[in-house]
CSV table of C-alpha atoms in Angstrom, one decimal:
chain,number,residue,atom,x,y,z
A,1,UNK,CA,80.6,160.7,79.9
A,2,UNK,CA,83.8,159.0,81.0
A,3,UNK,CA,82.0,155.6,81.2
A,4,UNK,CA,81.4,155.8,77.6
A,5,UNK,CA,84.9,156.7,76.6
A,6,UNK,CA,84.5,160.4,76.3
A,7,UNK,CA,87.3,162.7,76.7
A,8,UNK,CA,87.9,164.0,80.5
A,9,UNK,CA,87.8,167.6,79.0
A,10,UNK,CA,84.2,166.9,77.7
A,11,UNK,CA,83.2,165.5,80.9
A,12,UNK,CA,84.4,168.4,82.8
A,13,UNK,CA,82.3,170.7,80.6
A,14,UNK,CA,79.3,168.7,81.0
A,15,UNK,CA,79.7,168.7,84.8
A,16,UNK,CA,80.1,172.4,84.9
A,17,UNK,CA,77.0,172.8,82.7
A,18,UNK,CA,75.0,170.6,85.0
A,19,UNK,CA,76.3,172.5,88.1
A,20,UNK,CA,75.2,175.8,86.4
A,21,UNK,CA,71.9,174.5,85.6
A,22,UNK,CA,71.3,173.4,89.1
A,23,UNK,CA,72.4,176.7,90.8
A,24,UNK,CA,70.2,178.6,88.3
A,25,UNK,CA,67.1,176.5,89.1
A,26,UNK,CA,64.9,177.4,92.2
A,27,UNK,CA,65.1,174.5,94.5
A,28,UNK,CA,68.3,173.2,92.8
A,29,UNK,CA,66.3,170.4,90.9
A,30,UNK,CA,66.4,171.3,87.2
A,31,UNK,CA,65.3,169.0,84.3
A,32,UNK,CA,68.9,167.9,83.1
A,33,UNK,CA,68.3,167.1,79.6
A,34,UNK,CA,71.5,165.5,78.1
A,35,UNK,CA,71.1,167.4,74.8
A,36,UNK,CA,70.5,170.9,76.6
A,37,UNK,CA,73.5,170.2,78.8
A,38,UNK,CA,75.8,169.5,75.8
A,39,UNK,CA,74.6,172.8,74.1
A,40,UNK,CA,75.1,174.8,77.3
A,41,UNK,CA,78.6,173.1,77.5
A,42,UNK,CA,79.5,173.7,73.8
A,43,UNK,CA,80.2,170.2,73.3
């Protein structure tokens, strides 16, 4: 997260993971758990 001082590359990976989770979920409203997104992003 850029507001916490994380690197922009990590923020980009998390954004892609969140977008992927949204597309894969019917209705586009997944439960975006920060730990699950970090695992999905490989960060």
